[in-house]
Amino acid sequence: MYDLDNPAAPASTTQVHITGTLFKRWMKSCKSPRIDEGNAYQIVAMLLEGKKETLGTAEITPNWHLTMMGNRDSTVSTNFHFKIEIGKPYSHYWHYVLHRNATTQTWYWVGHPNPNCTATNQGGGGGGSDIQLIRSNLTLVQLEARQRPAMEKGMNKSIRDKLVAKLTQWDQAGIIQANTSGVFDGGTTV
């Protein structure tokens, strides 16, 4: 399993926000098998789901997902996280925000600090503000993922970057644009 890293903002970019409508259209175009809007403040797009299994006494479905964290009704993004979840005991995530170069209409993932531990954009496993516990959690999740080949290879930087390539493509084609509030929306032609 890969460490998705904590990329810095490229020069000449600014942070941008997208609507929940654009997020859902974006994820469907990237072949997300399922999108869950059941929780306030977030929309979850499954990127990869494994087979149901039993872990201890719990029935789980290992997965990789991308969550758009937003306002209460998820109409505007605040940040995003990529998360591997092999049941609640084995989960780890990376926080990101979207940046855009207005001149080239190019989109980027930029690491967004963990609010409890600004030394990283990672979280999980109850690590809170302790960077060593966060790193230890990643190691535990990696060990658990090795037992599930699809989960171990299910997400990497290349796949992560292909997602923003779709936003770049749509932006350069004029399919998406900022609304009057400066938030990017999906338009009607996506």
Backbone as CSV, one residue per row, in Angstrom:
resi,resn,N_x,N_y,N_z,CA_x,CA_y,CA_z,C_x,C_y,C_z
1,MET,0.839,-1.176,0.000,0.000,0.000,0.000,0.880,1.234,0.000
2,TYR,0.444,2.254,-0.697,1.246,3.444,-0.893,0.907,4.527,0.125
3,ASP,1.905,5.328,0.473,1.682,6.539,1.245,1.383,7.622,0.214
4,LEU,0.214,8.206,0.261,-0.203,9.148,-0.775,0.500,10.496,-0.685
5,ASP,1.196,10.804,0.331,2.046,11.973,0.550,1.271,13.255,0.822
6,ASN,2.033,14.331,0.958,1.518,15.620,1.418,2.029,16.716,0.483
7,PRO,1.540,16.771,-0.774,2.107,17.721,-1.726,1.843,19.177,-1.351
8,ALA,2.838,20.014,-1.638,2.710,21.453,-1.409,1.972,22.087,-2.583
9,ALA,1.473,23.290,-2.359,0.771,24.010,-3.424,1.758,24.445,-4.500
10,PRO,1.490,24.131,-5.759,2.353,24.618,-6.836,2.278,26.144,-6.939
11,ALA,3.337,26.744,-7.460,3.353,28.198,-7.645,2.185,28.611,-8.541
12,SER,1.705,29.801,-8.335,0.638,30.403,-9.158,-0.689,29.656,-9.076
13,THR,-0.938,28.980,-7.956,-2.236,28.329,-7.776,-2.939,28.918,-6.561
14,THR,-4.248,28.770,-6.543,-5.046,29.162,-5.379,-5.991,28.029,-5.041
15,GLN,-6.373,27.976,-3.778,-7.323,26.956,-3.356,-8.691,27.275,-3.941
16,VAL,-9.377,26.236,-4.408,-10.714,26.386,-4.956,-11.655,25.383,-4.289
17,HIS,-12.923,25.668,-4.405,-13.961,24.795,-3.844,-14.881,24.348,-4.965
18,ILE,-15.504,23.192,-4.776,-16.452,22.671,-5.748,-17.779,22.399,-5.055
19,THR,-18.830,22.296,-5.856,-20.137,21.965,-5.305,-20.261,20.459,-5.133
20,GLY,-21.191,20.065,-4.284,-21.493,18.650,-4.134,-21.998,18.051,-5.434
21,THR,-22.718,18.835,-6.218,-23.204,18.372,-7.520,-22.029,18.031,-8.431
22,LEU,-21.032,18.913,-8.484,-19.853,18.631,-9.297,-19.108,17.423,-8.757
23,PHE,-18.966,17.306,-7.449,-18.265,16.160,-6.872,-18.917,14.852,-7.321
24,LYS,-20.240,14.769,-7.231,-20.936,13.535,-7.607,-20.770,13.235,-9.098
25,ARG,-20.883,14.247,-9.948,-20.695,14.031,-11.388,-19.261,13.598,-11.689
26,TRP,-18.317,14.227,-11.002,-16.904,13.905,-11.162,-16.640,12.449,-10.795
27,MET,-17.156,12.031,-9.644,-16.916,10.663,-9.186,-17.599,9.639,-10.084
28,LYS,-18.806,9.949,-10.555,-19.485,9.029,-11.483,-18.684,8.900,-12.771
29,SER,-18.110,10.003,-13.258,-17.318,9.939,-14.500,-16.038,9.135,-14.293
30,CYS,-15.584,9.050,-13.049,-14.382,8.273,-12.720,-14.738,6.865,-12.271
31,LYS,-15.955,6.459,-12.535,-16.429,5.080,-12.319,-16.572,4.683,-10.853
32,SER,-16.917,5.634,-9.991,-17.205,5.280,-8.603,-18.419,4.358,-8.590
33,PRO,-18.302,3.167,-7.968,-19.430,2.243,-7.975,-20.595,2.674,-7.080
34,ARG,-20.306,3.577,-6.124,-21.369,3.967,-5.196,-21.021,5.301,-4.562
35,ILE,-22.038,6.155,-4.398,-21.871,7.445,-3.730,-22.866,7.499,-2.585
36,ASP,-22.373,7.849,-1.386,-23.187,7.863,-0.175,-23.305,9.297,0.337
37,GLU,-24.526,9.784,0.448,-24.778,11.117,0.978,-25.495,11.051,2.331
38,GLY,-25.365,9.945,3.027,-26.121,9.718,4.246,-25.670,10.475,5.478
39,ASN,-24.501,11.088,5.459,-24.005,11.801,6.637,-23.939,13.296,6.365
40,ALA,-24.293,14.077,7.381,-24.163,15.529,7.259,-22.693,15.879,7.082
41,TYR,-22.422,16.927,6.350,-21.087,17.483,6.141,-20.216,16.695,5.162
42,GLN,-20.724,15.646,4.536,-19.841,14.887,3.662,-20.599,14.109,2.589
43,ILE,-19.895,13.876,1.497,-20.354,12.966,0.451,-19.211,11.980,0.243
44,VAL,-19.521,10.697,0.303,-18.510,9.645,0.191,-18.654,8.940,-1.151
45,ALA,-17.567,8.902,-1.901,-17.550,8.181,-3.177,-16.628,6.980,-3.041
46,MET,-17.185,5.800,-3.195,-16.377,4.594,-3.154,-15.513,4.539,-4.413
47,LEU,-14.229,4.336,-4.230,-13.310,4.180,-5.361,-13.034,2.704,-5.623
48,LEU,-13.087,1.901,-4.548,-12.853,0.462,-4.657,-13.478,-0.205,-3.446
49,GLU,-14.274,-1.230,-3.685,-14.862,-2.001,-2.582,-14.466,-3.460,-2.737
50,GLY,-14.009,-4.043,-1.628,-13.685,-5.457,-1.613,-14.925,-6.285,-1.312
51,LYS,-14.706,-7.563,-1.083,-15.794,-8.471,-0.738,-16.056,-8.414,0.754
52,LYS,-17.315,-8.615,1.124,-17.666,-8.664,2.549,-16.899,-9.797,3.201
53,GLU,-16.496,-9.550,4.437,-15.762,-10.566,5.202,-15.993,-10.321,6.680
54,THR,-15.540,-11.254,7.481,-15.633,-11.103,8.924,-14.248,-10.799,9.470
55,LEU,-14.166,-9.757,10.276,-12.919,-9.369,10.941,-13.218,-9.342,12.432
56,GLY,-12.662,-10.332,13.156,-13.048,-10.489,14.563,-14.505,-10.909,14.607
57,THR,-15.337,-10.090,15.227,-16.769,-10.384,15.273,-17.576,-9.468,14.360
58,ALA,-16.892,-8.582,13.654,-17.588,-7.608,12.800,-17.589,-8.054,11.343
59,GLU,-18.708,-7.800,10.658,-18.759,-7.999,9.214,-18.356,-6.678,8.576
60,ILE,-17.371,-6.728,7.673,-16.836,-5.517,7.056,-16.791,-5.651,5.539
61,THR,-16.683,-4.517,4.874,-16.419,-4.473,3.434,-15.230,-3.547,3.248
62,PRO,-14.017,-4.104,3.101,-12.840,-3.248,2.921,-13.030,-2.337,1.713
63,ASN,-12.534,-1.096,1.821,-12.726,-0.161,0.720,-11.715,0.968,0.748
64,TRP,-11.582,1.607,-0.395,-10.907,2.887,-0.548,-12.000,3.864,-0.936
65,HIS,-12.030,5.040,-0.321,-13.019,6.018,-0.743,-12.457,7.433,-0.675
66,LEU,-13.129,8.323,-1.367,-12.807,9.742,-1.358,-14.020,10.456,-0.791
67,THR,-13.790,11.256,0.226,-14.868,11.991,0.870,-14.708,13.476,0.617
68,MET,-15.791,14.103,0.167,-15.829,15.557,0.097,-16.420,16.032,1.417
69,MET,-15.588,16.700,2.202,-16.070,17.296,3.442,-16.583,18.685,3.086
70,GLY,-17.750,19.021,3.600,-18.335,20.298,3.209,-19.135,20.942,4.315
71,ASN,-19.948,21.896,3.902,-20.858,22.522,4.849,-21.964,21.517,5.193
72,ARG,-22.891,21.882,6.063,-23.855,20.921,6.603,-24.600,20.139,5.524
73,ASP,-25.010,20.799,4.463,-25.752,20.088,3.420,-24.870,19.694,2.239
74,SER,-23.565,19.798,2.414,-22.570,19.354,1.429,-22.739,20.030,0.071
75,THR,-23.145,21.299,0.078,-23.265,22.005,-1.196,-21.942,22.614,-1.632
76,VAL,-21.013,22.835,-0.686,-19.704,23.416,-1.009,-18.618,22.651,-0.257
77,SER,-17.554,22.286,-0.964,-16.452,21.547,-0.348,-15.634,22.438,0.583
78,THR,-15.066,21.838,1.616,-14.046,22.505,2.430,-12.713,21.796,2.245
79,ASN,-12.728,20.457,2.322,-11.551,19.654,2.017,-12.004,18.250,1.641
80,PHE,-11.026,17.399,1.385,-11.315,16.042,0.917,-10.418,15.079,1.674
81,HIS,-10.853,13.835,1.807,-9.893,12.840,2.266,-10.039,11.532,1.522
82,PHE,-8.858,10.991,1.184,-8.754,9.642,0.652,-8.588,8.737,1.855
83,LYS,-9.380,7.672,1.922,-9.319,6.806,3.097,-9.367,5.348,2.686
84,ILE,-8.488,4.571,3.311,-8.593,3.122,3.231,-9.255,2.684,4.525
85,GLU,-10.230,1.811,4.386,-10.936,1.336,5.574,-11.093,-0.170,5.487
86,ILE,-10.415,-0.848,6.395,-10.542,-2.298,6.501,-11.193,-2.529,7.865
87,GLY,-12.442,-2.191,7.933,-13.135,-2.169,9.210,-12.639,-0.988,10.022
88,LYS,-13.366,-0.633,11.048,-12.979,0.533,11.864,-11.605,0.391,12.521
89,PRO,-11.184,-0.814,12.928,-9.868,-0.886,13.579,-8.695,-0.578,12.658
90,TYR,-8.876,-0.746,11.347,-7.784,-0.552,10.405,-8.211,0.446,9.329
91,SER,-8.040,1.718,9.637,-8.358,2.749,8.648,-7.332,3.870,8.757
92,HIS,-7.102,4.515,7.619,-6.112,5.586,7.553,-6.539,6.527,6.446
93,TYR,-6.264,7.825,6.612,-6.678,8.778,5.585,-5.668,9.895,5.412
94,TRP,-5.788,10.555,4.244,-4.947,11.681,3.858,-5.869,12.845,3.507
95,HIS,-5.666,14.000,4.147,-6.473,15.200,3.868,-5.874,15.994,2.714
96,TYR,-6.747,16.519,1.842,-6.331,17.351,0.715,-7.306,18.496,0.503
97,VAL,-6.825,19.526,-0.184,-7.669,20.567,-0.747,-7.333,20.635,-2.232
98,LEU,-8.226,21.237,-3.004,-7.986,21.410,-4.434,-7.390,22.785,-4.700
99,HIS,-6.379,22.813,-5.548,-5.790,24.067,-6.017,-5.913,24.116,-7.528
100,ARG,-5.929,25.339,-8.071,-6.094,25.528,-9.515,-5.202,26.663,-9.980
101,ASN,-4.576,26.444,-11.123,-3.841,27.508,-11.793,-4.821,28.108,-12.802
102,ALA,-5.218,29.365,-12.572,-6.230,29.996,-13.421,-5.747,30.209,-14.850
103,THR,-4.450,30.427,-15.036,-3.914,30.672,-16.378,-3.960,29.418,-17.238
104,THR,-3.538,28.292,-16.669,-3.501,27.038,-17.436,-4.741,26.179,-17.231
105,GLN,-5.598,26.577,-16.291,-6.803,25.822,-15.929,-6.434,24.389,-15.525
106,THR,-5.375,24.274,-14.732,-4.856,22.990,-14.272,-5.157,22.830,-12.789
107,TRP,-5.608,21.635,-12.395,-6.020,21.345,-11.019,-4.989,20.447,-10.337
108,TYR,-4.881,20.602,-9.001,-3.889,19.868,-8.203,-4.464,19.491,-6.842
109,TRP,-4.010,18.341,-6.329,-4.239,17.998,-4.922,-3.124,18.639,-4.112
110,VAL,-3.472,19.274,-3.023,-2.506,19.881,-2.107,-2.798,19.343,-0.710
111,GLY,-1.750,18.932,-0.003,-1.941,18.415,1.349,-2.579,19.455,2.251
112,HIS,-3.513,19.005,3.053,-4.217,19.880,3.996,-3.901,19.372,5.396
113,PRO,-3.280,20.198,6.243,-2.835,19.702,7.555,-3.951,19.083,8.379
114,ASN,-3.607,18.018,9.078,-4.496,17.421,10.062,-4.719,18.475,11.139
115,PRO,-5.960,18.818,11.475,-6.171,19.876,12.472,-5.594,19.542,13.852
116,ASN,-5.431,18.247,14.140,-4.869,17.844,15.432,-3.353,17.728,15.410
117,CYS,-2.769,17.560,14.217,-1.326,17.346,14.094,-0.867,17.967,12.777
118,THR,-0.551,19.247,12.800,-0.252,19.980,11.563,1.047,19.533,10.893
119,ALA,1.786,18.608,11.507,3.007,18.083,10.890,2.697,17.133,9.741
120,THR,1.423,16.750,9.583,1.050,15.788,8.547,-0.344,16.084,8.020
121,ASN,-0.657,15.531,6.860,-2.027,15.585,6.355,-2.724,14.243,6.560
122,GLN,-2.129,13.365,7.376,-2.674,12.031,7.613,-3.394,11.960,8.949
123,GLY,-4.249,10.973,9.078,-4.926,10.716,10.341,-5.420,9.290,10.376
124,GLY,-5.914,8.910,11.535,-6.497,7.584,11.702,-5.939,6.848,12.888
125,GLY,-6.703,5.842,13.317,-6.270,4.976,14.401,-6.176,5.640,15.754
126,GLY,-6.866,6.747,15.921,-6.821,7.438,17.204,-5.505,8.140,17.460
127,GLY,-4.743,8.424,16.398,-3.444,9.071,16.556,-3.515,10.492,17.072
128,GLY,-4.642,11.172,16.815,-4.815,12.535,17.307,-3.660,13.436,16.939
129,SER,-3.025,14.016,17.953,-1.929,14.958,17.728,-0.549,14.303,17.805
130,ASP,-0.499,12.975,17.896,0.766,12.255,18.045,1.225,11.692,16.705
131,ILE,2.231,12.320,16.094,2.706,11.906,14.773,3.195,10.458,14.777
132,GLN,3.779,10.007,15.883,4.260,8.619,15.947,3.091,7.635,15.914
133,LEU,2.003,7.956,16.615,0.837,7.074,16.575,0.197,7.057,15.188
134,ILE,0.182,8.201,14.519,-0.360,8.257,13.161,0.480,7.385,12.234
135,ARG,1.804,7.490,12.329,2.691,6.655,11.499,2.537,5.180,11.824
136,SER,2.402,4.873,13.104,2.201,3.488,13.528,0.893,2.940,12.953
137,ASN,-0.144,3.778,12.944,-1.421,3.362,12.382,-1.275,3.030,10.894
138,LEU,-0.537,3.858,10.151,-0.329,3.580,8.734,0.339,2.219,8.556
139,THR,1.331,1.912,9.376,2.015,0.620,9.297,1.039,-0.529,9.556
140,LEU,0.187,-0.401,10.573,-0.797,-1.445,10.873,-1.770,-1.643,9.712
141,VAL,-2.231,-0.541,9.133,-3.165,-0.629,8.013,-2.472,-1.248,6.800
142,GLN,-1.209,-0.878,6.559,-0.466,-1.478,5.450,-0.340,-2.989,5.631
143,LEU,-0.062,-3.433,6.845,0.055,-4.874,7.108,-1.264,-5.583,6.847
144,GLU,-2.354,-4.970,7.282,-3.677,-5.561,7.070,-4.032,-5.557,5.580
145,ALA,-3.663,-4.501,4.859,-3.959,-4.401,3.427,-3.219,-5.469,2.626
146,ARG,-2.026,-5.852,3.055,-1.255,-6.875,2.333,-1.992,-8.197,2.230
147,GLN,-2.897,-8.435,3.173,-3.673,-9.666,3.152,-4.835,-9.586,2.153
148,ARG,-5.032,-8.408,1.573,-6.120,-8.160,0.616,-5.515,-7.456,-0.599
149,PRO,-5.048,-8.200,-1.590,-4.313,-7.608,-2.716,-5.016,-6.416,-3.376
150,ALA,-6.335,-6.467,-3.524,-7.044,-5.341,-4.155,-6.907,-4.080,-3.308
151,MET,-6.967,-4.221,-2.002,-6.844,-3.056,-1.117,-5.410,-2.533,-1.108
152,GLU,-4.444,-3.458,-1.148,-3.044,-3.039,-1.097,-2.663,-2.209,-2.325
153,LYS,-3.178,-2.577,-3.470,-2.816,-1.877,-4.705,-3.922,-0.940,-5.182
154,GLY,-4.966,-0.785,-4.369,-6.159,-0.064,-4.799,-6.026,1.426,-4.985
155,MET,-5.043,2.053,-4.389,-4.903,3.501,-4.520,-3.421,3.832,-4.550
156,ASN,-3.046,4.752,-5.437,-1.680,5.242,-5.467,-1.699,6.665,-5.998
157,LYS,-0.544,7.289,-6.035,-0.466,8.687,-6.473,-0.936,8.854,-7.908
158,SER,-0.644,7.870,-8.755,-1.045,7.955,-10.157,-2.570,7.981,-10.287
159,ILE,-3.240,7.101,-9.565,-4.708,7.073,-9.599,-5.262,8.358,-9.002
160,ARG,-4.696,8.787,-7.892,-5.137,10.034,-7.255,-5.021,11.195,-8.241
161,ASP,-3.904,11.251,-8.965,-3.671,12.356,-9.888,-4.549,12.271,-11.145
162,LYS,-4.970,11.067,-11.527,-5.887,10.935,-12.658,-7.230,11.588,-12.339
163,LEU,-7.599,11.597,-11.068,-8.859,12.228,-10.693,-8.834,13.732,-10.973
164,VAL,-7.734,14.407,-10.603,-7.691,15.847,-10.883,-7.448,16.124,-12.362
165,ALA,-6.897,15.168,-13.075,-6.741,15.348,-14.527,-8.114,15.503,-15.182
166,LYS,-9.135,14.830,-14.634,-10.495,14.962,-15.165,-11.007,16.385,-14.950
167,LEU,-10.739,16.971,-13.784,-11.163,18.355,-13.548,-10.438,19.309,-14.488
168,THR,-9.151,19.064,-14.707,-8.383,19.888,-15.655,-8.997,19.790,-17.049
169,GLN,-9.301,18.575,-17.471,-9.897,18.358,-18.795,-11.207,19.115,-18.919
170,TRP,-12.083,18.984,-17.932,-13.375,19.668,-17.969,-13.214,21.184,-17.945
171,ASP,-12.267,21.672,-17.127,-12.039,23.119,-17.025,-11.560,23.672,-18.373
172,GLN,-10.589,23.019,-18.953,-10.033,23.490,-20.229,-11.044,23.397,-21.364
173,ALA,-12.015,22.491,-21.245,-13.063,22.356,-22.261,-14.238,23.302,-21.997
174,GLY,-14.194,24.032,-20.894,-15.276,24.962,-20.571,-16.511,24.300,-19.984
175,ILE,-16.391,23.045,-19.578,-17.532,22.308,-19.030,-17.835,22.746,-17.597
176,ILE,-16.791,23.019,-16.826,-16.996,23.498,-15.460,-16.489,24.929,-15.364
177,GLN,-17.108,25.674,-14.475,-16.697,27.057,-14.263,-17.148,27.495,-12.884
178,ALA,-16.556,28.566,-12.418,-16.908,29.091,-11.101,-18.239,29.826,-11.187
179,ASN,-19.079,29.643,-10.160,-20.326,30.398,-10.103,-20.048,31.785,-9.514
180,THR,-21.068,32.541,-9.257,-20.864,33.918,-8.766,-20.223,33.966,-7.395
181,SER,-20.238,32.876,-6.651,-19.573,32.809,-5.352,-18.142,32.325,-5.470
182,GLY,-17.692,32.019,-6.693,-16.330,31.525,-6.893,-16.187,30.021,-6.706
183,VAL,-17.296,29.315,-6.541,-17.293,27.868,-6.341,-17.537,27.196,-7.692
184,PHE,-16.732,26.181,-7.994,-16.889,25.494,-9.274,-18.063,24.545,-9.231
185,ASP,-18.860,24.603,-10.297,-20.053,23.789,-10.400,-19.945,22.909,-11.634
186,GLY,-20.804,21.914,-11.723,-20.735,20.928,-12.791,-21.378,21.324,-14.088
187,GLY,-22.075,22.441,-14.109,-22.746,22.814,-15.341,-23.788,21.774,-15.729
188,THR,-24.241,21.813,-16.946,-25.258,20.866,-17.383,-24.746,19.913,-18.455
189,THR,-23.517,20.106,-18.898,-23.019,19.287,-20.007,-22.059,18.186,-19.574
190,VAL,-21.831,18.042,-18.265,-20.895,17.009,-17.801,-21.505,15.651,-18.006
